Amino acid sequence: MGSDVTEVSRSRIFGGYQCVYSHDSKELKCKAHFSIYFPPSYDEQADERLPVIYWLSGLTCTEQNFIQKSGAQRYASEHGVIIVGPDTSPRNCKIEGDSECWDFGVGAGFYVDATEPKWKEHYRMYSYVTKELPALIGSTFRIDLSRQSIMGHSMGGHGALICYLKNPGKYKSVSVFAPICNPSKCPWGQKAFKGYLGSDETTWEAYDACSLAKHYKGPINNILIDQGLSDEFLGKNQLLPDNFVVSCAESKIPIILRKHEGYDHSYFFISTFIGEHVAHHAKFLKC
């Protein structure tokens, strides 16, 4: 293991190991944590490198929520895939006001590279997720970076969609749970984008999945979205999945939007369908 990566924890689960590591991030300019699940088929002494799925979590989360609540390790073990989950924002950066609100600042990085002076030095989650983290894990562990997929929930669903659409061919597939699909048009996104990117709304389009889908040119597999119909944030127009379906239709992007009666925004919902999402990605990662 490289000297830049420190193991924080390791637990045996479903024949593999759920680990958490820390490192000094150059993009975030702070100590960052990420989780990584190694299935039983992972062998650090072998020549074979395994495919990886990235999980991006939602507002208020750390790298811990997904690994403790989703049950994804069972399915990653069955399919022989690695799952990596970064934190949702930089931490302990001592930026004035960064912990005043649950939906902005700490725990709410929104997977953008901030341009506003107060935030731009540390809040670079987009570059961290798409550049620094893959390079780090690819050089430290036996991971095949030519076989990557990405998934996420809520704010992390937004992050997964934009990472996929902004980088044609980088990820084999994408799937999301209750994503913030059109952040330029919803209260959560507008607050975050104005804070991180400034008041010029034309700059927001670079991080809005609906806008990106309209102009997307590149290879694509089915985008899978699961949405609970008892999700309180769906009713508050924070998620706007139907807007994304319309944008995808304009560009002939294949999309599967599954709506589920009775399911909410929680990890109870995620854990119910996470096995299908891992299987969705494994289908493309093993090609």
PDB file of N, CA and C in Angstrom, residues 161-198:
ATOM      1  N   LEU A 161     -24.953  11.014 -11.968  1.00  0.00           N
ATOM      2  CA  LEU A 161     -25.430  11.351 -13.313  1.00  0.00           C
ATOM      3  C   LEU A 161     -24.496  12.332 -14.010  1.00  0.00           C
ATOM      4  N   ILE A 162     -24.063  13.369 -13.289  1.00  0.00           N
ATOM      5  CA  ILE A 162     -23.207  14.356 -13.968  1.00  0.00           C
ATOM      6  C   ILE A 162     -21.819  13.778 -14.260  1.00  0.00           C
ATOM      7  N   CYS A 163     -21.292  12.952 -13.358  1.00  0.00           N
ATOM      8  CA  CYS A 163     -19.991  12.332 -13.632  1.00  0.00           C
ATOM      9  C   CYS A 163     -20.067  11.472 -14.890  1.00  0.00           C
ATOM     10  N   TYR A 164     -21.159  10.746 -15.026  1.00  0.00           N
ATOM     11  CA  TYR A 164     -21.357   9.880 -16.190  1.00  0.00           C
ATOM     12  C   TYR A 164     -21.505  10.701 -17.471  1.00  0.00           C
ATOM     13  N   LEU A 165     -22.347  11.723 -17.434  1.00  0.00           N
ATOM     14  CA  LEU A 165     -22.660  12.488 -18.636  1.00  0.00           C
ATOM     15  C   LEU A 165     -21.539  13.444 -19.046  1.00  0.00           C
ATOM     16  N   LYS A 166     -20.722  13.876 -18.097  1.00  0.00           N
ATOM     17  CA  LYS A 166     -19.625  14.789 -18.408  1.00  0.00           C
ATOM     18  C   LYS A 166     -18.375  14.051 -18.890  1.00  0.00           C
ATOM     19  N   ASN A 167     -18.375  12.726 -18.780  1.00  0.00           N
ATOM     20  CA  ASN A 167     -17.189  11.943 -19.126  1.00  0.00           C
ATOM     21  C   ASN A 167     -17.564  10.752 -20.001  1.00  0.00           C
ATOM     22  N   PRO A 168     -17.955  10.994 -21.252  1.00  0.00           N
ATOM     23  CA  PRO A 168     -18.398   9.894 -22.120  1.00  0.00           C
ATOM     24  C   PRO A 168     -17.358   8.779 -22.211  1.00  0.00           C
ATOM     25  N   GLY A 169     -17.799   7.570 -21.895  1.00  0.00           N
ATOM     26  CA  GLY A 169     -16.933   6.410 -21.999  1.00  0.00           C
ATOM     27  C   GLY A 169     -16.124   6.096 -20.761  1.00  0.00           C
ATOM     28  N   LYS A 170     -16.064   7.006 -19.802  1.00  0.00           N
ATOM     29  CA  LYS A 170     -15.263   6.772 -18.589  1.00  0.00           C
ATOM     30  C   LYS A 170     -15.890   5.691 -17.719  1.00  0.00           C
ATOM     31  N   TYR A 171     -17.222   5.703 -17.631  1.00  0.00           N
ATOM     32  CA  TYR A 171     -17.962   4.738 -16.808  1.00  0.00           C
ATOM     33  C   TYR A 171     -18.784   3.846 -17.723  1.00  0.00           C
ATOM     34  N   LYS A 172     -18.783   2.563 -17.420  1.00  0.00           N
ATOM     35  CA  LYS A 172     -19.532   1.611 -18.236  1.00  0.00           C
ATOM     36  C   LYS A 172     -21.041   1.782 -18.074  1.00  0.00           C
ATOM     37  N   SER A 173     -21.476   2.218 -16.892  1.00  0.00           N
ATOM     38  CA  SER A 173     -22.917   2.320 -16.616  1.00  0.00           C
ATOM     39  C   SER A 173     -23.137   3.244 -15.431  1.00  0.00           C
ATOM     40  N   VAL A 174     -24.402   3.649 -15.261  1.00  0.00           N
ATOM     41  CA  VAL A 174     -24.781   4.518 -14.154  1.00  0.00           C
ATOM     42  C   VAL A 174     -26.160   4.103 -13.656  1.00  0.00           C
ATOM     43  N   SER A 175     -26.354   4.159 -12.336  1.00  0.00           N
ATOM     44  CA  SER A 175     -27.681   3.935 -11.757  1.00  0.00           C
ATOM     45  C   SER A 175     -27.820   4.816 -10.527  1.00  0.00           C
ATOM     46  N   VAL A 176     -29.060   5.184 -10.215  1.00  0.00           N
ATOM     47  CA  VAL A 176     -29.267   6.138  -9.126  1.00  0.00           C
ATOM     48  C   VAL A 176     -30.573   5.860  -8.391  1.00  0.00           C
ATOM     49  N   PHE A 177     -30.579   6.246  -7.123  1.00  0.00           N
ATOM     50  CA  PHE A 177     -31.769   6.191  -6.287  1.00  0.00           C
ATOM     51  C   PHE A 177     -32.203   7.618  -5.973  1.00  0.00           C
ATOM     52  N   ALA A 178     -33.452   7.935  -6.274  1.00  0.00           N
ATOM     53  CA  ALA A 178     -34.040   9.230  -5.914  1.00  0.00           C
ATOM     54  C   ALA A 178     -33.085  10.389  -6.154  1.00  0.00           C
ATOM     55  N   PRO A 179     -32.567  10.542  -7.370  1.00  0.00           N
ATOM     56  CA  PRO A 179     -31.555  11.567  -7.626  1.00  0.00           C
ATOM     57  C   PRO A 179     -32.147  12.978  -7.716  1.00  0.00           C
ATOM     58  N   ILE A 180     -31.336  13.958  -7.396  1.00  0.00           N
ATOM     59  CA  ILE A 180     -31.672  15.355  -7.691  1.00  0.00           C
ATOM     60  C   ILE A 180     -31.345  15.557  -9.168  1.00  0.00           C
ATOM     61  N   CYS A 181     -32.348  15.458 -10.011  1.00  0.00           N
ATOM     62  CA  CYS A 181     -32.129  15.377 -11.455  1.00  0.00           C
ATOM     63  C   CYS A 181     -31.945  16.721 -12.146  1.00  0.00           C
ATOM     64  N   ASN A 182     -32.538  17.756 -11.590  1.00  0.00           N
ATOM     65  CA  ASN A 182     -32.558  19.066 -12.254  1.00  0.00           C
ATOM     66  C   ASN A 182     -32.243  20.145 -11.221  1.00  0.00           C
ATOM     67  N   PRO A 183     -31.011  20.131 -10.662  1.00  0.00           N
ATOM     68  CA  PRO A 183     -30.698  21.006  -9.529  1.00  0.00           C
ATOM     69  C   PRO A 183     -30.859  22.492  -9.808  1.00  0.00           C
ATOM     70  N   SER A 184     -30.739  22.896 -11.058  1.00  0.00           N
ATOM     71  CA  SER A 184     -30.927  24.319 -11.379  1.00  0.00           C
ATOM     72  C   SER A 184     -32.358  24.783 -11.138  1.00  0.00           C
ATOM     73  N   LYS A 185     -33.288  23.817 -11.039  1.00  0.00           N
ATOM     74  CA  LYS A 185     -34.705  24.142 -10.912  1.00  0.00           C
ATOM     75  C   LYS A 185     -35.301  23.731  -9.571  1.00  0.00           C
ATOM     76  N   CYS A 186     -34.478  23.321  -8.612  1.00  0.00           N
ATOM     77  CA  CYS A 186     -35.021  22.920  -7.320  1.00  0.00           C
ATOM     78  C   CYS A 186     -34.315  23.669  -6.191  1.00  0.00           C
ATOM     79  N   PRO A 187     -34.972  23.845  -5.039  1.00  0.00           N
ATOM     80  CA  PRO A 187     -34.399  24.649  -3.946  1.00  0.00           C
ATOM     81  C   PRO A 187     -33.039  24.182  -3.465  1.00  0.00           C
ATOM     82  N   TRP A 188     -32.848  22.878  -3.279  1.00  0.00           N
ATOM     83  CA  TRP A 188     -31.547  22.375  -2.831  1.00  0.00           C
ATOM     84  C   TRP A 188     -30.440  22.772  -3.806  1.00  0.00           C
ATOM     85  N   GLY A 189     -30.676  22.499  -5.077  1.00  0.00           N
ATOM     86  CA  GLY A 189     -29.662  22.767  -6.088  1.00  0.00           C
ATOM     87  C   GLY A 189     -29.394  24.246  -6.273  1.00  0.00           C
ATOM     88  N   GLN A 190     -30.439  25.033  -6.287  1.00  0.00           N
ATOM     89  CA  GLN A 190     -30.263  26.474  -6.464  1.00  0.00           C
ATOM     90  C   GLN A 190     -29.436  27.073  -5.336  1.00  0.00           C
ATOM     91  N   LYS A 191     -29.689  26.631  -4.117  1.00  0.00           N
ATOM     92  CA  LYS A 191     -28.915  27.119  -2.969  1.00  0.00           C
ATOM     93  C   LYS A 191     -27.449  26.725  -3.112  1.00  0.00           C
ATOM     94  N   ALA A 192     -27.208  25.470  -3.442  1.00  0.00           N
ATOM     95  CA  ALA A 192     -25.833  24.986  -3.563  1.00  0.00           C
ATOM     96  C   ALA A 192     -25.106  25.638  -4.732  1.00  0.00           C
ATOM     97  N   PHE A 193     -25.751  25.702  -5.871  1.00  0.00           N
ATOM     98  CA  PHE A 193     -25.097  26.256  -7.058  1.00  0.00           C
ATOM     99  C   PHE A 193     -24.788  27.738  -6.890  1.00  0.00           C
ATOM    100  N   LYS A 194     -25.717  28.476  -6.312  1.00  0.00           N
ATOM    101  CA  LYS A 194     -25.457  29.907  -6.092  1.00  0.00           C
ATOM    102  C   LYS A 194     -24.284  30.083  -5.132  1.00  0.00           C
ATOM    103  N   GLY A 195     -24.243  29.250  -4.081  1.00  0.00           N
ATOM    104  CA  GLY A 195     -23.174  29.358  -3.099  1.00  0.00           C
ATOM    105  C   GLY A 195     -21.814  28.957  -3.641  1.00  0.00           C
ATOM    106  N   TYR A 196     -21.766  27.850  -4.373  1.00  0.00           N
ATOM    107  CA  TYR A 196     -20.489  27.329  -4.857  1.00  0.00           C
ATOM    108  C   TYR A 196     -20.050  27.921  -6.193  1.00  0.00           C
ATOM    109  N   LEU A 197     -21.036  28.230  -7.070  1.00  0.00           N
ATOM    110  CA  LEU A 197     -20.724  28.618  -8.446  1.00  0.00           C
ATOM    111  C   LEU A 197     -21.033  30.073  -8.764  1.00  0.00           C
ATOM    112  N   GLY A 198     -21.789  30.747  -7.892  1.00  0.00           N
ATOM    113  CA  GLY A 198     -22.128  32.136  -8.147  1.00  0.00           C
ATOM    114  C   GLY A 198     -23.512  32.304  -8.741  1.00  0.00           C
TER     115      GLY A 198
END
